[in-house]
JSON list of C-alpha atoms in Angstrom, two decimals:
[
{"chain": "M", "resi": 1, "resn": "MET", "atom": "CA", "xyz": [-1.85, 6.04, -7.83]},
{"chain": "M", "resi": 2, "resn": "THR", "atom": "CA", "xyz": [-5.24, 7.72, -8.65]},
{"chain": "M", "resi": 3, "resn": "PHE", "atom": "CA", "xyz": [-7.65, 10.11, -6.53]},
{"chain": "M", "resi": 4, "resn": "ILE", "atom": "CA", "xyz": [-10.34, 6.87, -6.73]},
{"chain": "M", "resi": 5, "resn": "ARG", "atom": "CA", "xyz": [-8.33, 4.32, -6.05]},
{"chain": "M", "resi": 6, "resn": "PHE", "atom": "CA", "xyz": [-6.64, 6.64, -3.20]},
{"chain": "M", "resi": 7, "resn": "LEU", "atom": "CA", "xyz": [-10.04, 7.39, -1.45]},
{"chain": "M", "resi": 8, "resn": "LYS", "atom": "CA", "xyz": [-11.52, 3.85, -1.60]},
{"chain": "M", "resi": 9, "resn": "GLU", "atom": "CA", "xyz": [-7.91, 2.57, -0.14]},
{"chain": "M", "resi": 10, "resn": "LYS", "atom": "CA", "xyz": [-8.26, 5.08, 2.92]},
{"chain": "M", "resi": 11, "resn": "ARG", "atom": "CA", "xyz": [-11.94, 4.42, 3.50]},
{"chain": "M", "resi": 12, "resn": "LEU", "atom": "CA", "xyz": [-11.64, 0.91, 3.69]},
{"chain": "M", "resi": 13, "resn": "GLU", "atom": "CA", "xyz": [-8.17, 0.76, 5.99]},
{"chain": "M", "resi": 14, "resn": "LEU", "atom": "CA", "xyz": [-11.27, 2.80, 8.12]},
{"chain": "M", "resi": 15, "resn": "GLY", "atom": "CA", "xyz": [-12.85, -0.33, 7.73]},
{"chain": "M", "resi": 16, "resn": "LEU", "atom": "CA", "xyz": [-16.04, 1.75, 6.72]},
{"chain": "M", "resi": 17, "resn": "SER", "atom": "CA", "xyz": [-18.95, 1.09, 4.31]},
{"chain": "M", "resi": 18, "resn": "GLN", "atom": "CA", "xyz": [-19.28, 3.51, 1.68]},
{"chain": "M", "resi": 19, "resn": "ASN", "atom": "CA", "xyz": [-23.48, 3.80, 3.36]},
{"chain": "M", "resi": 20, "resn": "LYS", "atom": "CA", "xyz": [-21.53, 4.46, 6.89]},
{"chain": "M", "resi": 21, "resn": "PHE", "atom": "CA", "xyz": [-18.58, 6.97, 5.45]},
{"chain": "M", "resi": 22, "resn": "SER", "atom": "CA", "xyz": [-21.33, 9.38, 3.76]},
{"chain": "M", "resi": 23, "resn": "LYS", "atom": "CA", "xyz": [-22.93, 9.57, 6.70]},
{"chain": "M", "resi": 24, "resn": "LEU", "atom": "CA", "xyz": [-20.26, 10.25, 8.48]},
{"chain": "M", "resi": 25, "resn": "ILE", "atom": "CA", "xyz": [-18.80, 13.45, 6.45]},
{"chain": "M", "resi": 26, "resn": "ASN", "atom": "CA", "xyz": [-22.69, 14.60, 5.70]},
{"chain": "M", "resi": 27, "resn": "ILE", "atom": "CA", "xyz": [-23.37, 13.52, 2.64]},
{"chain": "M", "resi": 28, "resn": "THR", "atom": "CA", "xyz": [-25.64, 11.29, 0.62]},
{"chain": "M", "resi": 29, "resn": "GLN", "atom": "CA", "xyz": [-24.27, 7.82, 0.19]},
{"chain": "M", "resi": 30, "resn": "SER", "atom": "CA", "xyz": [-24.98, 8.12, -3.94]},
{"chain": "M", "resi": 31, "resn": "TYR", "atom": "CA", "xyz": [-23.31, 11.35, -4.31]},
{"chain": "M", "resi": 32, "resn": "PHE", "atom": "CA", "xyz": [-20.14, 9.90, -2.27]},
{"chain": "M", "resi": 33, "resn": "ASN", "atom": "CA", "xyz": [-21.04, 6.01, -4.45]},
{"chain": "M", "resi": 34, "resn": "SER", "atom": "CA", "xyz": [-20.60, 8.36, -7.40]},
{"chain": "M", "resi": 35, "resn": "ILE", "atom": "CA", "xyz": [-17.21, 10.02, -6.13]},
{"chain": "M", "resi": 36, "resn": "GLU", "atom": "CA", "xyz": [-15.86, 6.68, -5.70]},
{"chain": "M", "resi": 37, "resn": "ARG", "atom": "CA", "xyz": [-16.82, 4.83, -8.72]},
{"chain": "M", "resi": 38, "resn": "GLY", "atom": "CA", "xyz": [-15.69, 8.45, -10.85]},
{"chain": "M", "resi": 39, "resn": "GLU", "atom": "CA", "xyz": [-18.92, 8.88, -12.22]},
{"chain": "M", "resi": 40, "resn": "VAL", "atom": "CA", "xyz": [-18.92, 12.54, -11.59]},
{"chain": "M", "resi": 41, "resn": "LYS", "atom": "CA", "xyz": [-18.74, 14.95, -14.32]},
{"chain": "M", "resi": 42, "resn": "ASN", "atom": "CA", "xyz": [-16.35, 16.96, -11.99]},
{"chain": "M", "resi": 43, "resn": "PRO", "atom": "CA", "xyz": [-13.84, 15.59, -8.87]},
{"chain": "M", "resi": 44, "resn": "PRO", "atom": "CA", "xyz": [-15.39, 17.16, -5.86]},
{"chain": "M", "resi": 45, "resn": "SER", "atom": "CA", "xyz": [-14.92, 20.84, -5.04]},
{"chain": "M", "resi": 46, "resn": "GLU", "atom": "CA", "xyz": [-12.66, 21.72, -2.50]},
{"chain": "M", "resi": 47, "resn": "GLU", "atom": "CA", "xyz": [-15.46, 22.19, 0.71]},
{"chain": "M", "resi": 48, "resn": "ILE", "atom": "CA", "xyz": [-16.93, 18.30, -0.33]},
{"chain": "M", "resi": 49, "resn": "LEU", "atom": "CA", "xyz": [-12.29, 17.27, -0.10]},
{"chain": "M", "resi": 50, "resn": "GLU", "atom": "CA", "xyz": [-11.78, 18.72, 3.46]},
{"chain": "M", "resi": 51, "resn": "LYS", "atom": "CA", "xyz": [-15.20, 16.98, 4.45]},
{"chain": "M", "resi": 52, "resn": "ILE", "atom": "CA", "xyz": [-13.39, 13.68, 3.29]},
{"chain": "M", "resi": 53, "resn": "SER", "atom": "CA", "xyz": [-9.46, 14.79, 4.75]},
{"chain": "M", "resi": 54, "resn": "GLU", "atom": "CA", "xyz": [-11.55, 14.76, 7.99]},
{"chain": "M", "resi": 55, "resn": "GLY", "atom": "CA", "xyz": [-13.48, 11.62, 8.07]},
{"chain": "M", "resi": 56, "resn": "LEU", "atom": "CA", "xyz": [-10.75, 9.59, 6.62]},
{"chain": "M", "resi": 57, "resn": "ASN", "atom": "CA", "xyz": [-8.55, 11.15, 9.90]},
{"chain": "M", "resi": 58, "resn": "LEU", "atom": "CA", "xyz": [-5.77, 12.01, 7.14]},
{"chain": "M", "resi": 59, "resn": "ASN", "atom": "CA", "xyz": [-2.31, 13.11, 8.04]},
{"chain": "M", "resi": 60, "resn": "LYS", "atom": "CA", "xyz": [-1.14, 16.97, 6.14]},
{"chain": "M", "resi": 61, "resn": "GLN", "atom": "CA", "xyz": [1.13, 15.02, 3.72]},
{"chain": "M", "resi": 62, "resn": "ASP", "atom": "CA", "xyz": [-2.01, 12.40, 3.00]},
{"chain": "M", "resi": 63, "resn": "LYS", "atom": "CA", "xyz": [-4.48, 15.64, 2.92]},
{"chain": "M", "resi": 64, "resn": "ASN", "atom": "CA", "xyz": [-2.58, 17.64, 0.22]},
{"chain": "M", "resi": 65, "resn": "TYR", "atom": "CA", "xyz": [-1.79, 13.84, -1.46]},
{"chain": "M", "resi": 66, "resn": "LEU", "atom": "CA", "xyz": [-5.53, 13.97, -1.28]},
{"chain": "M", "resi": 67, "resn": "PHE", "atom": "CA", "xyz": [-6.05, 17.43, -3.08]},
{"chain": "M", "resi": 68, "resn": "TYR", "atom": "CA", "xyz": [-2.87, 16.57, -5.45]},
{"chain": "M", "resi": 69, "resn": "LEU", "atom": "CA", "xyz": [-5.02, 13.25, -7.27]},
{"chain": "M", "resi": 70, "resn": "ALA", "atom": "CA", "xyz": [-7.74, 16.16, -7.53]},
{"chain": "M", "resi": 71, "resn": "ALA", "atom": "CA", "xyz": [-5.67, 18.63, -9.15]},
{"chain": "M", "resi": 72, "resn": "ILE", "atom": "CA", "xyz": [-4.87, 15.76, -11.03]},
{"chain": "M", "resi": 73, "resn": "GLU", "atom": "CA", "xyz": [-8.24, 14.76, -12.22]},
{"chain": "M", "resi": 74, "resn": "ARG", "atom": "CA", "xyz": [-9.08, 17.82, -13.24]},
{"chain": "M", "resi": 75, "resn": "THR", "atom": "CA", "xyz": [-6.58, 18.04, -15.44]},
{"chain": "M", "resi": 76, "resn": "PRO", "atom": "CA", "xyz": [-6.49, 17.94, -19.26]},
{"chain": "M", "resi": 77, "resn": "LYS", "atom": "CA", "xyz": [-5.51, 14.62, -21.13]},
{"chain": "M", "resi": 78, "resn": "LEU", "atom": "CA", "xyz": [-3.08, 16.05, -23.31]},
{"chain": "M", "resi": 79, "resn": "ILE", "atom": "CA", "xyz": [-1.33, 17.88, -20.31]},
{"chain": "M", "resi": 80, "resn": "ILE", "atom": "CA", "xyz": [-1.14, 14.64, -18.13]},
{"chain": "M", "resi": 81, "resn": "ASN", "atom": "CA", "xyz": [0.47, 12.51, -20.75]},
{"chain": "M", "resi": 82, "resn": "MET", "atom": "CA", "xyz": [3.45, 14.95, -21.33]},
{"chain": "M", "resi": 83, "resn": "MET", "atom": "CA", "xyz": [3.87, 14.77, -18.17]},
{"chain": "M", "resi": 84, "resn": "ASP", "atom": "CA", "xyz": [3.89, 11.41, -17.78]},
{"chain": "M", "resi": 85, "resn": "GLU", "atom": "CA", "xyz": [6.22, 11.13, -20.73]},
{"chain": "M", "resi": 86, "resn": "LEU", "atom": "CA", "xyz": [8.30, 13.34, -19.01]},
{"chain": "M", "resi": 87, "resn": "ASN", "atom": "CA", "xyz": [8.27, 11.64, -15.34]},
{"chain": "M", "resi": 88, "resn": "ASN", "atom": "CA", "xyz": [9.57, 8.74, -17.46]},
{"chain": "M", "resi": 89, "resn": "LYS", "atom": "CA", "xyz": [12.33, 10.30, -19.08]},
{"chain": "M", "resi": 90, "resn": "LEU", "atom": "CA", "xyz": [13.40, 11.32, -15.74]},
{"chain": "M", "resi": 91, "resn": "ASN", "atom": "CA", "xyz": [12.74, 7.79, -13.61]},
{"chain": "M", "resi": 92, "resn": "SER", "atom": "CA", "xyz": [15.00, 5.93, -17.10]},
{"chain": "M", "resi": 93, "resn": "LYS", "atom": "CA", "xyz": [17.96, 8.21, -16.27]},
{"chain": "M", "resi": 94, "resn": "GLU", "atom": "CA", "xyz": [18.08, 7.60, -12.94]},
{"chain": "M", "resi": 95, "resn": "LYS", "atom": "CA", "xyz": [17.09, 4.13, -13.01]},
{"chain": "M", "resi": 96, "resn": "GLU", "atom": "CA", "xyz": [20.58, 3.92, -15.22]},
{"chain": "M", "resi": 97, "resn": "VAL", "atom": "CA", "xyz": [22.32, 5.58, -12.94]},
{"chain": "M", "resi": 98, "resn": "TYR", "atom": "CA", "xyz": [21.18, 3.52, -9.08]},
{"chain": "M", "resi": 99, "resn": "SER", "atom": "CA", "xyz": [18.90, 0.55, -9.92]},
{"chain": "M", "resi": 100, "resn": "PRO", "atom": "CA", "xyz": [20.74, -2.57, -11.12]},
{"chain": "M", "resi": 101, "resn": "SER", "atom": "CA", "xyz": [19.09, -5.03, -13.16]},
{"chain": "M", "resi": 102, "resn": "LYS", "atom": "CA", "xyz": [19.11, -8.64, -12.10]},
{"chain": "M", "resi": 103, "resn": "GLU", "atom": "CA", "xyz": [21.29, -9.64, -14.98]},
{"chain": "M", "resi": 104, "resn": "ASP", "atom": "CA", "xyz": [23.48, -6.98, -12.68]},
{"chain": "M", "resi": 105, "resn": "SER", "atom": "CA", "xyz": [24.15, -8.34, -9.94]},
{"chain": "M", "resi": 106, "resn": "SER", "atom": "CA", "xyz": [23.95, -11.43, -8.11]},
{"chain": "M", "resi": 107, "resn": "ASN", "atom": "CA", "xyz": [23.19, -9.48, -5.06]},
{"chain": "M", "resi": 108, "resn": "SER", "atom": "CA", "xyz": [19.90, -6.97, -6.98]},
{"chain": "M", "resi": 109, "resn": "ILE", "atom": "CA", "xyz": [17.03, -7.96, -4.73]},
{"chain": "M", "resi": 110, "resn": "PRO", "atom": "CA", "xyz": [13.57, -7.80, -6.85]},
{"chain": "M", "resi": 111, "resn": "LEU", "atom": "CA", "xyz": [11.10, -5.03, -6.35]},
{"chain": "M", "resi": 112, "resn": "PHE", "atom": "CA", "xyz": [7.49, -5.61, -5.50]},
{"chain": "M", "resi": 113, "resn": "GLU", "atom": "CA", "xyz": [4.40, -2.87, -6.06]},
{"chain": "M", "resi": 114, "resn": "ARG", "atom": "CA", "xyz": [3.12, -3.16, -2.19]},
{"chain": "M", "resi": 115, "resn": "ILE", "atom": "CA", "xyz": [1.51, -5.01, 0.14]},
{"chain": "M", "resi": 116, "resn": "SER", "atom": "CA", "xyz": [-1.26, -3.32, 2.73]},
{"chain": "M", "resi": 117, "resn": "ALA", "atom": "CA", "xyz": [-0.54, -2.99, 6.36]},
{"chain": "M", "resi": 118, "resn": "GLY", "atom": "CA", "xyz": [-4.21, -2.90, 6.73]},
{"chain": "M", "resi": 119, "resn": "ILE", "atom": "CA", "xyz": [-6.67, -4.03, 4.37]},
{"chain": "M", "resi": 120, "resn": "GLY", "atom": "CA", "xyz": [-5.20, -7.07, 2.48]},
{"chain": "M", "resi": 121, "resn": "ALA", "atom": "CA", "xyz": [-3.49, -6.03, -0.88]},
{"chain": "M", "resi": 122, "resn": "PHE", "atom": "CA", "xyz": [-0.66, -7.06, -3.60]},
{"chain": "M", "resi": 123, "resn": "ALA", "atom": "CA", "xyz": [-1.32, -5.35, -6.30]},
{"chain": "M", "resi": 124, "resn": "THR", "atom": "CA", "xyz": [0.75, -6.90, -8.81]},
{"chain": "M", "resi": 125, "resn": "GLU", "atom": "CA", "xyz": [3.79, -10.49, -9.37]},
{"chain": "M", "resi": 126, "resn": "GLU", "atom": "CA", "xyz": [5.25, -8.36, -11.95]},
{"chain": "M", "resi": 127, "resn": "ILE", "atom": "CA", "xyz": [8.13, -6.31, -10.63]},
{"chain": "M", "resi": 128, "resn": "GLU", "atom": "CA", "xyz": [8.95, -2.64, -10.45]},
{"chain": "M", "resi": 129, "resn": "ASP", "atom": "CA", "xyz": [12.87, -2.36, -10.19]},
{"chain": "M", "resi": 130, "resn": "TYR", "atom": "CA", "xyz": [15.44, -4.36, -8.60]},
{"chain": "M", "resi": 131, "resn": "ILE", "atom": "CA", "xyz": [17.28, -2.34, -5.50]},
{"chain": "M", "resi": 132, "resn": "ILE", "atom": "CA", "xyz": [21.31, -3.71, -3.93]},
{"chain": "M", "resi": 133, "resn": "LEU", "atom": "CA", "xyz": [21.51, -2.97, -0.39]},
{"chain": "M", "resi": 134, "resn": "PRO", "atom": "CA", "xyz": [25.00, -3.56, 1.14]},
{"chain": "M", "resi": 135, "resn": "GLY", "atom": "CA", "xyz": [25.76, -6.79, 3.31]},
{"chain": "M", "resi": 136, "resn": "ILE", "atom": "CA", "xyz": [22.32, -8.38, 1.65]},
{"chain": "M", "resi": 137, "resn": "ASN", "atom": "CA", "xyz": [23.58, -11.67, -0.66]},
{"chain": "M", "resi": 138, "resn": "ASN", "atom": "CA", "xyz": [20.90, -12.57, -3.19]},
{"chain": "M", "resi": 139, "resn": "ARG", "atom": "CA", "xyz": [22.17, -15.23, -5.04]},
{"chain": "M", "resi": 140, "resn": "ASP", "atom": "CA", "xyz": [20.05, -18.24, -3.66]},
{"chain": "M", "resi": 141, "resn": "ASN", "atom": "CA", "xyz": [16.72, -15.80, -5.55]},
{"chain": "M", "resi": 142, "resn": "ASN", "atom": "CA", "xyz": [15.05, -15.93, -1.91]},
{"chain": "M", "resi": 143, "resn": "ILE", "atom": "CA", "xyz": [15.21, -12.27, -0.93]},
{"chain": "M", "resi": 144, "resn": "PHE", "atom": "CA", "xyz": [12.57, -10.14, -1.84]},
{"chain": "M", "resi": 145, "resn": "ALA", "atom": "CA", "xyz": [11.48, -6.48, -1.41]},
{"chain": "M", "resi": 146, "resn": "VAL", "atom": "CA", "xyz": [7.82, -4.91, -0.74]},
{"chain": "M", "resi": 147, "resn": "ASN", "atom": "CA", "xyz": [6.39, -1.68, -0.94]},
{"chain": "M", "resi": 148, "resn": "VAL", "atom": "CA", "xyz": [4.05, -1.03, 2.17]},
{"chain": "M", "resi": 149, "resn": "VAL", "atom": "CA", "xyz": [1.37, 1.05, 1.86]},
{"chain": "M", "resi": 150, "resn": "GLY", "atom": "CA", "xyz": [-1.08, 1.78, 5.40]},
{"chain": "M", "resi": 151, "resn": "ASP", "atom": "CA", "xyz": [-0.61, 2.15, 9.24]},
{"chain": "M", "resi": 152, "resn": "SER", "atom": "CA", "xyz": [-1.50, -1.02, 10.42]},
{"chain": "M", "resi": 153, "resn": "MET", "atom": "CA", "xyz": [2.17, -1.75, 11.59]},
{"chain": "M", "resi": 154, "resn": "GLU", "atom": "CA", "xyz": [3.19, 1.61, 13.24]},
{"chain": "M", "resi": 155, "resn": "PRO", "atom": "CA", "xyz": [5.34, 2.46, 14.39]},
{"chain": "M", "resi": 156, "resn": "THR", "atom": "CA", "xyz": [7.46, -0.49, 13.63]},
{"chain": "M", "resi": 157, "resn": "ILE", "atom": "CA", "xyz": [7.02, -0.36, 9.86]},
{"chain": "M", "resi": 158, "resn": "LYS", "atom": "CA", "xyz": [6.01, 2.81, 8.20]},
{"chain": "M", "resi": 159, "resn": "ASP", "atom": "CA", "xyz": [3.38, 3.91, 5.42]},
{"chain": "M", "resi": 160, "resn": "ASN", "atom": "CA", "xyz": [5.34, 3.58, 2.74]},
{"chain": "M", "resi": 161, "resn": "SER", "atom": "CA", "xyz": [7.96, 1.97, 3.40]},
{"chain": "M", "resi": 162, "resn": "ILE", "atom": "CA", "xyz": [9.76, -0.96, 1.60]},
{"chain": "M", "resi": 163, "resn": "ILE", "atom": "CA", "xyz": [10.38, -4.41, 3.69]},
{"chain": "M", "resi": 164, "resn": "ILE", "atom": "CA", "xyz": [12.37, -6.88, 2.75]},
{"chain": "M", "resi": 165, "resn": "CYS", "atom": "CA", "xyz": [11.10, -10.36, 2.92]},
{"chain": "M", "resi": 166, "resn": "LYS", "atom": "CA", "xyz": [13.32, -13.55, 2.91]},
{"chain": "M", "resi": 167, "resn": "LYS", "atom": "CA", "xyz": [11.12, -16.60, 0.95]},
{"chain": "M", "resi": 168, "resn": "ASP", "atom": "CA", "xyz": [11.82, -20.58, 3.20]},
{"chain": "M", "resi": 169, "resn": "VAL", "atom": "CA", "xyz": [11.86, -19.64, 6.22]},
{"chain": "M", "resi": 170, "resn": "GLU", "atom": "CA", "xyz": [10.22, -19.87, 9.78]},
{"chain": "M", "resi": 171, "resn": "ILE", "atom": "CA", "xyz": [8.57, -17.45, 11.18]},
{"chain": "M", "resi": 172, "resn": "LYS", "atom": "CA", "xyz": [8.11, -17.58, 14.77]},
{"chain": "M", "resi": 173, "resn": "ASN", "atom": "CA", "xyz": [5.43, -16.58, 17.09]},
{"chain": "M", "resi": 174, "resn": "GLY", "atom": "CA", "xyz": [5.29, -13.16, 17.27]},
{"chain": "M", "resi": 175, "resn": "GLU", "atom": "CA", "xyz": [7.84, -12.39, 14.33]},
{"chain": "M", "resi": 176, "resn": "ILE", "atom": "CA", "xyz": [7.03, -10.62, 11.52]},
{"chain": "M", "resi": 177, "resn": "GLY", "atom": "CA", "xyz": [6.17, -11.71, 7.70]},
{"chain": "M", "resi": 178, "resn": "ALA", "atom": "CA", "xyz": [5.07, -11.16, 4.45]},
{"chain": "M", "resi": 179, "resn": "PHE", "atom": "CA", "xyz": [1.15, -13.29, 4.10]},
{"chain": "M", "resi": 180, "resn": "PHE", "atom": "CA", "xyz": [-1.22, -14.63, 2.10]},
{"chain": "M", "resi": 181, "resn": "ILE", "atom": "CA", "xyz": [-5.18, -15.43, 2.84]},
{"chain": "M", "resi": 182, "resn": "ASP", "atom": "CA", "xyz": [-6.39, -16.75, -0.30]},
{"chain": "M", "resi": 183, "resn": "ASP", "atom": "CA", "xyz": [-5.55, -13.84, -2.38]},
{"chain": "M", "resi": 184, "resn": "GLN", "atom": "CA", "xyz": [-5.88, -10.90, 0.31]},
{"chain": "M", "resi": 185, "resn": "ALA", "atom": "CA", "xyz": [-2.05, -9.85, 1.28]},
{"chain": "M", "resi": 186, "resn": "TYR", "atom": "CA", "xyz": [-0.95, -8.39, 4.07]},
{"chain": "M", "resi": 187, "resn": "VAL", "atom": "CA", "xyz": [1.99, -7.36, 6.61]},
{"chain": "M", "resi": 188, "resn": "LYS", "atom": "CA", "xyz": [1.24, -8.73, 10.31]},
{"chain": "M", "resi": 189, "resn": "ARG", "atom": "CA", "xyz": [3.00, -10.24, 13.47]},
{"chain": "M", "resi": 190, "resn": "LEU", "atom": "CA", "xyz": [1.88, -13.89, 14.13]},
{"chain": "M", "resi": 191, "resn": "LYS", "atom": "CA", "xyz": [0.60, -15.35, 16.66]},
{"chain": "M", "resi": 192, "resn": "ILE", "atom": "CA", "xyz": [-0.23, -18.70, 17.50]},
{"chain": "M", "resi": 193, "resn": "THR", "atom": "CA", "xyz": [-1.33, -19.95, 20.90]},
{"chain": "M", "resi": 194, "resn": "GLN", "atom": "CA", "xyz": [-3.15, -23.08, 21.45]},
{"chain": "M", "resi": 195, "resn": "ASN", "atom": "CA", "xyz": [-6.92, -21.30, 20.40]},
{"chain": "M", "resi": 196, "resn": "TYR", "atom": "CA", "xyz": [-6.32, -19.76, 17.64]},
{"chain": "M", "resi": 197, "resn": "VAL", "atom": "CA", "xyz": [-3.32, -18.60, 14.95]},
{"chain": "M", "resi": 198, "resn": "ALA", "atom": "CA", "xyz": [-3.98, -14.78, 14.02]},
{"chain": "M", "resi": 199, "resn": "LEU", "atom": "CA", "xyz": [-2.18, -11.97, 12.31]},
{"chain": "M", "resi": 200, "resn": "ILE", "atom": "CA", "xyz": [-1.85, -9.00, 14.17]},
{"chain": "M", "resi": 201, "resn": "SER", "atom": "CA", "xyz": [-0.99, -5.40, 13.92]},
{"chain": "M", "resi": 202, "resn": "ASP", "atom": "CA", "xyz": [0.88, -3.37, 16.10]},
{"chain": "M", "resi": 203, "resn": "ASN", "atom": "CA", "xyz": [-1.15, -0.24, 15.35]},
{"chain": "M", "resi": 204, "resn": "PRO", "atom": "CA", "xyz": [-3.56, -1.11, 17.77]},
{"chain": "M", "resi": 205, "resn": "ASN", "atom": "CA", "xyz": [-6.61, 0.10, 15.51]},
{"chain": "M", "resi": 206, "resn": "TYR", "atom": "CA", "xyz": [-6.13, -2.57, 14.00]},
{"chain": "M", "resi": 207, "resn": "THR", "atom": "CA", "xyz": [-8.66, -5.87, 14.96]},
{"chain": "M", "resi": 208, "resn": "PRO", "atom": "CA", "xyz": [-6.59, -9.15, 15.04]},
{"chain": "M", "resi": 209, "resn": "ILE", "atom": "CA", "xyz": [-7.26, -11.19, 11.68]},
{"chain": "M", "resi": 210, "resn": "TYR", "atom": "CA", "xyz": [-8.04, -14.90, 12.83]},
{"chain": "M", "resi": 211, "resn": "ILE", "atom": "CA", "xyz": [-7.36, -17.90, 10.83]},
{"chain": "M", "resi": 212, "resn": "GLY", "atom": "CA", "xyz": [-9.87, -20.09, 9.98]},
{"chain": "M", "resi": 213, "resn": "PRO", "atom": "CA", "xyz": [-10.22, -23.68, 9.45]},
{"chain": "M", "resi": 214, "resn": "GLY", "atom": "CA", "xyz": [-10.13, -24.57, 5.48]},
{"chain": "M", "resi": 215, "resn": "GLU", "atom": "CA", "xyz": [-8.52, -21.16, 4.65]},
{"chain": "M", "resi": 216, "resn": "ASN", "atom": "CA", "xyz": [-5.60, -20.87, 2.46]},
{"chain": "M", "resi": 217, "resn": "PHE", "atom": "CA", "xyz": [-3.42, -19.56, 4.40]},
{"chain": "M", "resi": 218, "resn": "LYS", "atom": "CA", "xyz": [0.16, -18.84, 3.58]},
{"chain": "M", "resi": 219, "resn": "ALA", "atom": "CA", "xyz": [3.60, -17.33, 4.70]},
{"chain": "M", "resi": 220, "resn": "VAL", "atom": "CA", "xyz": [5.11, -15.72, 1.86]},
{"chain": "M", "resi": 221, "resn": "GLY", "atom": "CA", "xyz": [8.58, -14.59, 3.60]},
{"chain": "M", "resi": 222, "resn": "LYS", "atom": "CA", "xyz": [10.07, -13.14, 7.07]},
{"chain": "M", "resi": 223, "resn": "VAL", "atom": "CA", "xyz": [10.61, -9.85, 7.43]},
{"chain": "M", "resi": 224, "resn": "ILE", "atom": "CA", "xyz": [14.09, -9.52, 7.67]},
{"chain": "M", "resi": 225, "resn": "LYS", "atom": "CA", "xyz": [14.66, -5.37, 7.54]},
{"chain": "M", "resi": 226, "resn": "VAL", "atom": "CA", "xyz": [12.67, -1.90, 6.76]},
{"chain": "M", "resi": 227, "resn": "LEU", "atom": "CA", "xyz": [14.15, 0.39, 4.81]},
{"chain": "M", "resi": 228, "resn": "SER", "atom": "CA", "xyz": [11.89, 3.81, 5.88]},
{"chain": "M", "resi": 229, "resn": "ASP", "atom": "CA", "xyz": [12.15, 7.67, 4.71]},
{"chain": "M", "resi": 230, "resn": "ILE", "atom": "CA", "xyz": [14.11, 6.54, 1.91]}
]
């Protein structure tokens, strides 16, 4: 995750344009645009970061993460490369101990990078890792896991949770699933009435997403388990 990506995603989760957000935090739109495009010579000052944090309504954890990402932007490339190399070595050792490969067990569940509980996004179709959960059999390869980013499904599904989904099963009215609308992916609660079909957030701060005629709408999988605080 980069500073620019984190900033843009949090702004979009609030449904704010660059113009509205820059006015909200009382800086010029051109300066904010240059920040979000990564065109400023130096990352924003702590004063500007405080304004951005306040405008994004960040909790303490996300605010610290924003400041951390900004600090990384200031770190020389050589040090970043050394840190990445060290992290890769540590992650490789952890995976040797804890992460099974697909070939190791028929119970292995593929873990994908992210799905959005907020503004729709499925960052990649490449498998990030494999996990095993007691009591869940994946011999038919119809179960997958995805990291969840965003708070639109809180308190049911917390930000940074992992959802376990099952493909090729019916998602009934009121149940939670992973869905695609065109090329955007969401984890939402399905609502079906005589008048409309919509994807609903459990967080009341988010408006329903109504499925219009002719839209490329697809259910990817039904959420069968949520892993939080792991």
